[in-house]
Amino acid sequence: MVYLCAICNIRSGACREDCKFCTQSVKWGADINRYKEKSIEMIVNEAKLAKKNKAVGFCLVTSGKGLDDKTLEYVCKSAKAVLKEVDINIIACNGTASKDQLKELKKAGVSIYNHNLETSKEYYPKICSTHKWEERFETCENIKSVGLRLCSGGIFGMGESEEDRISLLNSLKKLNPDGIPINFFIGNERLPLKATHNKEMAIGIIKMFRENFPNSIIMIAGGREVVFGDKWIEGIKAGANSIVIGDYLTTKGERPDKDILILQKEGLELANEC
Ligand code: SF4
């Protein structure tokens, strides 16, 4: 059974944090499409398309370190508008969040919150200086404590060591997420990091997570095409059971019908719900 998920970048760019892997940080000046807010109509239409493309989850992403009152209101409004017209799980991904803010999202119909630990506690200061890994961990604890489902994973191929990957895995074990996105770093000429991944490494990471999280949804998220090319089905065979369909936050993805055909050719069933 494979779970498909679509992401919708409802606010892009203009982030003042300095995460070295992220083109949305203004610090790096990457040439991406930056906008303050997508219209509600556009968000609902994207959700309809995601549903048509067999996605069971639709993720509302905002750039920025975390939720503030205005962002919270916008995400709640978007979630309610989508749920009025589309039968789909709403995932919110809006950075660090307090328990009260997460409760508001839950009230608006959000069922899952995505907040990646990104990398190990030890390596995090090397990729971000404007906020702490511990804040990320705390948000993940908040998510669980208010009864939202937790989706938390990381980005690989940012120069981290094998020990860092194991450290991240052990931290995630303390949280036991329902879903674990495995992203592979997508390079950009303006970013200070160079990608250090390859296909064998990616397969090893997926296997390691599957062995340690037998009951979680393991998702191959951003960077699938960069690492695997058109052989990404090898990642599914290694133990992943979910992919992101369509475009990523700031980069183009594959055509969903092409991805679905590849899964169906392997005799894999698509999940109707998650
Ligand atoms: S806080 Fe989020 S949006 Fe901002 S630079 Fe870091 S990853 Fe990118």
mmCIF file of C-alpha atoms and ligand atoms in Angstrom:
data_model
loop_
_atom_site.group_PDB
_atom_site.id
_atom_site.type_symbol
_atom_site.label_atom_id
_atom_site.label_comp_id
_atom_site.label_asym_id
_atom_site.label_seq_id
_atom_site.Cartn_x
_atom_site.Cartn_y
_atom_site.Cartn_z
ATOM 1 C CA MET A 1 0.000 0.000 0.000
ATOM 2 C CA VAL A 2 1.423 3.376 -1.016
ATOM 3 C CA TYR A 3 0.271 6.740 0.326
ATOM 4 C CA LEU A 4 0.394 9.793 -1.928
ATOM 5 C CA CYS A 5 0.694 13.259 -0.512
ATOM 6 C CA ALA A 6 0.643 16.699 -2.168
ATOM 7 C CA ILE A 7 2.181 19.876 -0.826
ATOM 8 C CA CYS A 8 0.962 23.412 -1.306
ATOM 9 C CA ASN A 9 3.325 26.253 -0.552
ATOM 10 C CA ILE A 10 0.773 28.835 0.544
ATOM 11 C CA ARG A 11 3.459 31.381 1.522
ATOM 12 C CA SER A 12 6.794 31.278 -0.232
ATOM 13 C CA GLY A 13 10.124 32.910 0.578
ATOM 14 C CA ALA A 14 10.803 36.037 2.675
ATOM 15 C CA CYS A 15 12.078 33.944 5.565
ATOM 16 C CA ARG A 16 14.653 35.631 7.781
ATOM 17 C CA GLU A 17 16.101 32.398 9.135
ATOM 18 C CA ASP A 18 19.374 31.143 7.671
ATOM 19 C CA CYS A 19 18.856 27.413 7.081
ATOM 20 C CA LYS A 20 21.612 26.555 4.622
ATOM 21 C CA PHE A 21 19.502 24.011 2.753
ATOM 22 C CA CYS A 22 16.575 26.324 2.085
ATOM 23 C CA THR A 23 16.035 28.527 -0.956
ATOM 24 C CA GLN A 24 13.263 30.367 0.896
ATOM 25 C CA SER A 25 15.737 32.117 3.178
ATOM 26 C CA VAL A 26 16.272 35.698 1.984
ATOM 27 C CA LYS A 27 19.877 35.408 3.119
ATOM 28 C CA TRP A 28 20.838 33.243 0.142
ATOM 29 C CA GLY A 29 18.976 35.222 -2.515
ATOM 30 C CA ALA A 30 17.971 32.175 -4.523
ATOM 31 C CA ASP A 31 15.962 32.804 -7.650
ATOM 32 C CA ILE A 32 12.589 31.378 -6.581
ATOM 33 C CA ASN A 33 8.993 32.457 -6.819
ATOM 34 C CA ARG A 34 8.266 34.452 -3.617
ATOM 35 C CA TYR A 35 4.740 35.459 -2.579
ATOM 36 C CA LYS A 36 2.988 36.424 0.628
ATOM 37 C CA GLU A 37 -0.250 34.501 0.333
ATOM 38 C CA LYS A 38 -1.895 32.239 -2.179
ATOM 39 C CA SER A 39 -5.589 32.983 -2.576
ATOM 40 C CA ILE A 40 -8.013 30.642 -0.819
ATOM 41 C CA GLU A 41 -9.569 29.845 -4.192
ATOM 42 C CA MET A 42 -6.194 28.759 -5.559
ATOM 43 C CA ILE A 43 -5.528 26.580 -2.497
ATOM 44 C CA VAL A 44 -8.921 24.863 -2.786
ATOM 45 C CA ASN A 45 -8.351 24.234 -6.495
ATOM 46 C CA GLU A 46 -4.943 22.698 -5.776
ATOM 47 C CA ALA A 47 -6.535 20.465 -3.134
ATOM 48 C CA LYS A 48 -9.148 19.319 -5.650
ATOM 49 C CA LEU A 49 -6.385 18.482 -8.107
ATOM 50 C CA ALA A 50 -4.442 16.615 -5.416
ATOM 51 C CA LYS A 51 -7.534 14.544 -4.629
ATOM 52 C CA LYS A 52 -8.019 13.814 -8.335
ATOM 53 C CA ASN A 53 -4.404 12.653 -8.411
ATOM 54 C CA LYS A 54 -5.185 10.225 -5.577
ATOM 55 C CA ALA A 55 -3.427 12.110 -2.790
ATOM 56 C CA VAL A 56 -4.665 11.207 0.690
ATOM 57 C CA GLY A 57 -2.881 14.136 2.316
ATOM 58 C CA PHE A 58 -2.712 17.808 1.384
ATOM 59 C CA CYS A 59 -0.055 19.819 3.159
ATOM 60 C CA LEU A 60 -0.395 23.567 3.761
ATOM 61 C CA VAL A 61 3.127 24.948 4.063
ATOM 62 C CA THR A 62 4.152 28.469 5.081
ATOM 63 C CA SER A 63 7.707 29.743 5.005
ATOM 64 C CA GLY A 64 9.081 31.274 8.186
ATOM 65 C CA LYS A 65 10.353 30.083 11.516
ATOM 66 C CA GLY A 66 7.002 29.481 13.117
ATOM 67 C CA LEU A 67 3.380 30.359 13.613
ATOM 68 C CA ASP A 68 2.269 33.860 14.527
ATOM 69 C CA ASP A 69 -1.337 35.058 14.920
ATOM 70 C CA LYS A 70 -1.725 36.133 11.313
ATOM 71 C CA THR A 71 -0.265 32.941 9.889
ATOM 72 C CA LEU A 72 -2.377 30.828 12.205
ATOM 73 C CA GLU A 73 -5.530 32.592 11.056
ATOM 74 C CA TYR A 74 -4.564 32.145 7.390
ATOM 75 C CA VAL A 75 -3.778 28.437 7.763
ATOM 76 C CA CYS A 76 -7.019 27.790 9.703
ATOM 77 C CA LYS A 77 -9.029 29.651 7.070
ATOM 78 C CA SER A 78 -7.330 27.661 4.294
ATOM 79 C CA ALA A 79 -7.865 24.327 6.054
ATOM 80 C CA LYS A 80 -11.572 25.027 6.623
ATOM 81 C CA ALA A 81 -12.077 26.133 3.021
ATOM 82 C CA VAL A 82 -10.423 22.985 1.666
ATOM 83 C CA LEU A 83 -12.346 20.659 3.971
ATOM 84 C CA LYS A 84 -15.636 22.234 2.938
ATOM 85 C CA GLU A 85 -15.071 21.019 -0.610
ATOM 86 C CA VAL A 86 -12.521 18.202 -0.562
ATOM 87 C CA ASP A 87 -12.421 14.981 1.443
ATOM 88 C CA ILE A 88 -8.693 14.867 2.227
ATOM 89 C CA ASN A 89 -6.416 14.864 5.284
ATOM 90 C CA ILE A 90 -5.046 18.306 5.999
ATOM 91 C CA ILE A 91 -1.448 18.475 7.092
ATOM 92 C CA ALA A 92 -0.075 21.776 8.348
ATOM 93 C CA CYS A 93 3.603 22.633 8.133
ATOM 94 C CA ASN A 94 4.189 26.058 9.602
ATOM 95 C CA GLY A 95 7.336 25.787 11.683
ATOM 96 C CA THR A 96 7.625 25.977 15.435
ATOM 97 C CA ALA A 97 4.277 26.042 17.233
ATOM 98 C CA SER A 98 2.918 26.203 20.765
ATOM 99 C CA LYS A 99 0.312 23.844 22.160
ATOM 100 C CA ASP A 100 -2.363 26.554 21.991
ATOM 101 C CA GLN A 101 -1.612 27.291 18.345
ATOM 102 C CA LEU A 102 -1.695 23.592 17.502
ATOM 103 C CA LYS A 103 -5.042 23.223 19.283
ATOM 104 C CA GLU A 104 -6.428 26.001 17.061
ATOM 105 C CA LEU A 105 -5.241 24.159 13.959
ATOM 106 C CA LYS A 106 -6.860 20.972 15.206
ATOM 107 C CA LYS A 107 -10.133 22.807 15.739
ATOM 108 C CA ALA A 108 -9.942 24.022 12.129
ATOM 109 C CA GLY A 109 -9.740 20.417 10.922
ATOM 110 C CA VAL A 110 -5.985 19.871 10.594
ATOM 111 C CA SER A 111 -5.216 16.246 11.457
ATOM 112 C CA ILE A 112 -1.448 16.030 10.960
ATOM 113 C CA TYR A 113 1.382 18.486 11.621
ATOM 114 C CA ASN A 114 4.682 18.203 9.801
ATOM 115 C CA HIS A 115 7.778 19.472 11.543
ATOM 116 C CA ASN A 116 11.048 17.835 10.560
ATOM 117 C CA LEU A 117 13.956 17.588 12.961
ATOM 118 C CA GLU A 118 15.974 17.959 9.713
ATOM 119 C CA THR A 119 19.224 16.451 10.998
ATOM 120 C CA SER A 120 20.998 15.437 14.190
ATOM 121 C CA LYS A 121 21.080 17.691 17.240
ATOM 122 C CA GLU A 122 24.888 17.761 16.856
ATOM 123 C CA TYR A 123 24.943 18.775 13.172
ATOM 124 C CA TYR A 124 22.070 21.269 13.284
ATOM 125 C CA PRO A 125 24.204 24.280 14.409
ATOM 126 C CA LYS A 126 26.268 23.768 11.242
ATOM 127 C CA ILE A 127 23.251 24.252 8.999
ATOM 128 C CA CYS A 128 21.290 26.882 10.931
ATOM 129 C CA SER A 129 22.372 29.610 13.348
ATOM 130 C CA THR A 130 19.118 31.503 13.840
ATOM 131 C CA HIS A 131 17.214 28.909 15.825
ATOM 132 C CA LYS A 132 17.905 25.775 17.815
ATOM 133 C CA TRP A 133 17.262 22.117 17.131
ATOM 134 C CA GLU A 134 15.788 21.833 20.630
ATOM 135 C CA GLU A 135 12.955 24.184 19.607
ATOM 136 C CA ARG A 136 12.134 21.806 16.775
ATOM 137 C CA PHE A 137 12.050 18.850 19.114
ATOM 138 C CA GLU A 138 9.803 20.736 21.529
ATOM 139 C CA THR A 139 7.325 21.546 18.743
ATOM 140 C CA CYS A 140 7.194 17.841 17.870
ATOM 141 C CA GLU A 141 6.383 17.055 21.499
ATOM 142 C CA ASN A 142 3.681 19.746 21.457
ATOM 143 C CA ILE A 143 2.149 18.192 18.333
ATOM 144 C CA LYS A 144 1.813 14.832 20.031
ATOM 145 C CA SER A 145 0.542 16.276 23.281
ATOM 146 C CA VAL A 146 -2.433 18.022 21.644
ATOM 147 C CA GLY A 147 -3.434 14.850 19.800
ATOM 148 C CA LEU A 148 -2.383 15.804 16.279
ATOM 149 C CA ARG A 149 -0.600 13.127 14.285
ATOM 150 C CA LEU A 150 3.098 13.822 13.958
ATOM 151 C CA CYS A 151 4.957 13.795 10.663
ATOM 152 C CA SER A 152 8.676 14.366 11.266
ATOM 153 C CA GLY A 153 11.799 13.341 9.431
ATOM 154 C CA GLY A 154 14.847 14.939 7.932
ATOM 155 C CA ILE A 155 16.965 16.020 5.013
ATOM 156 C CA PHE A 156 19.915 13.922 3.953
ATOM 157 C CA GLY A 157 22.972 14.614 1.849
ATOM 158 C CA MET A 158 23.841 17.946 3.493
ATOM 159 C CA GLY A 159 27.318 16.815 4.524
ATOM 160 C CA GLU A 160 26.127 15.011 7.666
ATOM 161 C CA SER A 161 27.936 11.868 8.824
ATOM 162 C CA GLU A 162 26.580 8.370 9.370
ATOM 163 C CA GLU A 163 26.671 9.122 13.130
ATOM 164 C CA ASP A 164 24.471 12.158 12.530
ATOM 165 C CA ARG A 165 21.934 10.029 10.682
ATOM 166 C CA ILE A 166 21.865 7.534 13.534
ATOM 167 C CA SER A 167 21.540 10.347 16.056
ATOM 168 C CA LEU A 168 18.565 11.763 14.115
ATOM 169 C CA LEU A 169 17.004 8.313 13.978
ATOM 170 C CA ASN A 170 17.398 7.889 17.742
ATOM 171 C CA SER A 171 15.811 11.300 18.383
ATOM 172 C CA LEU A 172 12.885 10.371 16.152
ATOM 173 C CA LYS A 173 12.511 7.119 18.081
ATOM 174 C CA LYS A 174 11.707 9.192 21.180
ATOM 175 C CA LEU A 175 8.894 10.850 19.211
ATOM 176 C CA ASN A 176 7.701 7.805 17.273
ATOM 177 C CA PRO A 177 6.176 9.808 14.377
ATOM 178 C CA ASP A 178 3.220 8.489 12.399
ATOM 179 C CA GLY A 179 4.945 9.637 9.217
ATOM 180 C CA ILE A 180 8.635 10.161 8.459
ATOM 181 C CA PRO A 181 9.537 12.243 5.391
ATOM 182 C CA ILE A 182 12.963 11.440 4.010
ATOM 183 C CA ASN A 183 14.161 14.382 1.954
ATOM 184 C CA PHE A 184 17.311 14.476 -0.101
ATOM 185 C CA PHE A 185 18.989 17.854 -0.309
ATOM 186 C CA ILE A 186 18.243 19.680 -3.560
ATOM 187 C CA GLY A 187 21.213 21.891 -4.401
ATOM 188 C CA ASN A 188 20.994 25.419 -5.699
ATOM 189 C CA GLU A 189 23.876 27.592 -6.874
ATOM 190 C CA ARG A 190 23.020 30.241 -4.258
ATOM 191 C CA LEU A 191 22.997 27.840 -1.311
ATOM 192 C CA PRO A 192 26.209 27.331 0.675
ATOM 193 C CA LEU A 193 25.805 23.533 0.841
ATOM 194 C CA LYS A 194 26.780 20.987 -1.768
ATOM 195 C CA ALA A 195 24.790 17.769 -2.029
ATOM 196 C CA THR A 196 26.614 14.724 -0.660
ATOM 197 C CA HIS A 197 24.108 11.986 -1.428
ATOM 198 C CA ASN A 198 23.980 9.153 -3.919
ATOM 199 C CA LYS A 199 21.534 6.390 -4.704
ATOM 200 C CA GLU A 200 23.209 3.703 -2.581
ATOM 201 C CA MET A 201 23.295 5.985 0.414
ATOM 202 C CA ALA A 202 19.623 6.886 -0.105
ATOM 203 C CA ILE A 203 18.611 3.232 -0.226
ATOM 204 C CA GLY A 204 20.607 2.541 2.945
ATOM 205 C CA ILE A 205 18.835 5.395 4.749
ATOM 206 C CA ILE A 206 15.383 4.194 3.710
ATOM 207 C CA LYS A 207 16.188 0.632 4.822
ATOM 208 C CA MET A 208 17.519 1.860 8.158
ATOM 209 C CA PHE A 209 14.344 3.866 8.824
ATOM 210 C CA ARG A 210 12.062 1.038 7.764
ATOM 211 C CA GLU A 211 13.837 -1.416 10.075
ATOM 212 C CA ASN A 212 13.548 0.977 13.002
ATOM 213 C CA PHE A 213 10.035 2.213 12.286
ATOM 214 C CA PRO A 214 8.087 -0.818 11.089
ATOM 215 C CA ASN A 215 4.698 0.863 11.613
ATOM 216 C CA SER A 216 5.338 4.403 10.380
ATOM 217 C CA ILE A 217 4.647 5.762 6.941
ATOM 218 C CA ILE A 218 8.091 6.315 5.417
ATOM 219 C CA MET A 219 7.832 8.945 2.732
ATOM 220 C CA ILE A 220 10.333 9.732 0.014
ATOM 221 C CA ALA A 221 9.783 13.471 -0.155
ATOM 222 C CA GLY A 222 11.882 16.235 -1.747
ATOM 223 C CA GLY A 223 14.851 15.221 -3.856
ATOM 224 C CA ARG A 224 13.400 11.903 -5.046
ATOM 225 C CA GLU A 225 14.199 12.660 -8.687
ATOM 226 C CA VAL A 226 17.600 14.163 -7.832
ATOM 227 C CA VAL A 227 18.814 11.010 -6.097
ATOM 228 C CA PHE A 228 17.019 8.253 -7.964
ATOM 229 C CA GLY A 229 16.293 9.758 -11.375
ATOM 230 C CA ASP A 230 13.508 7.676 -12.893
ATOM 231 C CA LYS A 231 14.487 4.668 -10.740
ATOM 232 C CA TRP A 232 12.778 5.957 -7.594
ATOM 233 C CA ILE A 233 10.738 2.775 -7.330
ATOM 234 C CA GLU A 234 13.921 1.287 -5.817
ATOM 235 C CA GLY A 235 13.259 3.521 -2.810
ATOM 236 C CA ILE A 236 9.811 1.966 -2.439
ATOM 237 C CA LYS A 237 11.305 -1.508 -2.742
ATOM 238 C CA ALA A 238 13.782 -0.553 -0.001
ATOM 239 C CA GLY A 239 10.902 0.083 2.399
ATOM 240 C CA ALA A 240 9.334 3.481 1.747
ATOM 241 C CA ASN A 241 5.552 3.450 1.373
ATOM 242 C CA SER A 242 4.741 7.023 0.475
ATOM 243 C CA ILE A 243 5.783 9.698 -1.998
ATOM 244 C CA VAL A 244 5.083 13.365 -2.563
ATOM 245 C CA ILE A 245 3.321 13.906 -5.848
ATOM 246 C CA GLY A 246 3.435 17.031 -7.985
ATOM 247 C CA ASP A 247 5.665 19.998 -7.327
ATOM 248 C CA TYR A 248 7.784 20.577 -4.227
ATOM 249 C CA LEU A 249 8.009 23.838 -2.308
ATOM 250 C CA THR A 250 10.197 25.713 -4.746
ATOM 251 C CA THR A 251 11.140 23.114 -7.364
ATOM 252 C CA LYS A 252 9.255 21.183 -10.010
ATOM 253 C CA GLY A 253 8.226 17.583 -9.399
ATOM 254 C CA GLU A 254 7.146 14.740 -11.665
ATOM 255 C CA ARG A 255 3.737 14.442 -13.320
ATOM 256 C CA PRO A 256 1.476 12.544 -10.855
ATOM 257 C CA ASP A 257 -0.032 10.307 -13.559
ATOM 258 C CA LYS A 258 3.472 9.151 -14.519
ATOM 259 C CA ASP A 259 4.305 8.309 -10.891
ATOM 260 C CA ILE A 260 1.003 6.476 -10.403
ATOM 261 C CA LEU A 261 1.600 4.402 -13.523
ATOM 262 C CA ILE A 262 4.997 3.305 -12.222
ATOM 263 C CA LEU A 263 3.463 2.245 -8.894
ATOM 264 C CA GLN A 264 0.624 0.392 -10.596
ATOM 265 C CA LYS A 265 3.042 -1.435 -12.905
ATOM 266 C CA GLU A 266 4.688 -2.791 -9.755
ATOM 267 C CA GLY A 267 1.282 -4.057 -8.631
ATOM 268 C CA LEU A 268 1.205 -1.619 -5.716
ATOM 269 C CA GLU A 269 -2.131 -0.455 -4.380
ATOM 270 C CA LEU A 270 -2.760 3.196 -3.624
ATOM 271 C CA ALA A 271 -4.166 4.025 -0.212
ATOM 272 C CA ASN A 272 -7.617 5.643 -0.069
ATOM 273 C CA GLU A 273 -7.048 7.118 3.355
ATOM 274 C CA CYS A 274 -4.371 7.540 5.964
HETATM 275 S S1 SF4 B 1 12.798 28.427 8.762
HETATM 276 FE FE1 SF4 B 1 11.844 27.180 7.170
HETATM 277 S S2 SF4 B 1 11.418 28.597 5.469
HETATM 278 FE FE2 SF4 B 1 12.865 29.613 6.848
HETATM 279 S S3 SF4 B 1 14.898 29.209 5.989
HETATM 280 FE FE3 SF4 B 1 14.498 27.630 7.555
HETATM 281 S S4 SF4 B 1 13.550 25.901 6.440
HETATM 282 FE FE4 SF4 B 1 13.458 27.734 5.106
#
